[in-house]
Coordinates of C-alpha atoms in Angstrom, one line a residue:
X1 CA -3.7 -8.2 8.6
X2 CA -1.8 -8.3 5.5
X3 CA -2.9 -9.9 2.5
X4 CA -0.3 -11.6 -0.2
X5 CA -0.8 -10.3 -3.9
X6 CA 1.2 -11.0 -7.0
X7 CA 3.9 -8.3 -7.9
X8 CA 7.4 -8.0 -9.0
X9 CA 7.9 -6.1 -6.1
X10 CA 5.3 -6.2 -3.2
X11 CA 4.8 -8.9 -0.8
X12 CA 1.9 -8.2 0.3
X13 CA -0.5 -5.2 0.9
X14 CA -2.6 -4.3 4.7
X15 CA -5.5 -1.8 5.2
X16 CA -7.4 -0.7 7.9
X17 CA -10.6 1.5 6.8
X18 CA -11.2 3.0 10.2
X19 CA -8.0 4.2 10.5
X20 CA -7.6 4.8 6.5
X21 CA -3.9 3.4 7.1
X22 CA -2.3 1.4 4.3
X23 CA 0.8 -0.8 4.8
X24 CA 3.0 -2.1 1.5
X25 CA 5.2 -4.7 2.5
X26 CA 7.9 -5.1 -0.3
X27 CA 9.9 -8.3 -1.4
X28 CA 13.3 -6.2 -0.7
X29 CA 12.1 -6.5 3.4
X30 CA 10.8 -2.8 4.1
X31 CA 7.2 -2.3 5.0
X32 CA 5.8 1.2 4.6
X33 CA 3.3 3.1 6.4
X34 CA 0.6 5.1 3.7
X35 CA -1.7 7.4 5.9
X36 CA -5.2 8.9 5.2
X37 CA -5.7 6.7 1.3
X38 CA -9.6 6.3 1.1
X39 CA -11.3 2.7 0.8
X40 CA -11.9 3.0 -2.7
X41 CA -8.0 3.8 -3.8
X42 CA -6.8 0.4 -1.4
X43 CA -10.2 -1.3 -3.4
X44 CA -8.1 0.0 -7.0
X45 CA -4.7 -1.1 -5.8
X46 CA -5.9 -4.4 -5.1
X47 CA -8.0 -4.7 -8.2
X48 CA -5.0 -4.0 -10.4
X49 CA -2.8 -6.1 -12.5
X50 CA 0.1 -4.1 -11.9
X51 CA 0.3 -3.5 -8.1
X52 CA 3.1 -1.7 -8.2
X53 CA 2.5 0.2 -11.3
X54 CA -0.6 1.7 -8.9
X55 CA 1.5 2.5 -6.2
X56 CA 3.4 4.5 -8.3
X57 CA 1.1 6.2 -10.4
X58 CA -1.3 6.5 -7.6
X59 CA -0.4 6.6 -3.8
X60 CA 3.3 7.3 -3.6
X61 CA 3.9 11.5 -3.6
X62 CA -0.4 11.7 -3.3
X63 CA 0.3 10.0 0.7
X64 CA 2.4 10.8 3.6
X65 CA 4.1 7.9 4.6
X66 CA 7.1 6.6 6.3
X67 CA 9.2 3.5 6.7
X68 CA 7.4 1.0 9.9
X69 CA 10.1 -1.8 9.4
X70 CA 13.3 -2.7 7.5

């Protein structure tokens, strides 16, 4: 399940701990797929006032990942 958050650029964010799976869905439509981020680094993305200053800084080019919907 997704959860909105605040952001210039993301819609809203979706983790699943078990699977370690985490799922940006952007205002532009696409929804990405981030695989193996730990609890603690979805925990920071959704702590921080600049959700997509975190994804940038911190998940994308650290993930795999790949495009789930357009």
């Amino acid at each position: 399940m997704h959860e909105p958050v605040r952001s210039t650029n993301i819609r809203s964010v979706g983790y699943r701990q078990a699977e370690r799976v985490l799922e940006i869905a952007f205002l532009s439509g696409g929804v990405y797929r981030y695989d193996n981020v730990p609890a603690d680094v979805h925990g920071a993305l959704m702590a921080s006032p600049s959700k997509g200053g975190f994804l940038a800084r911190f998940i994308k080019g650290h993930y795999s990942y790949r495009l789930i919907s357009s």
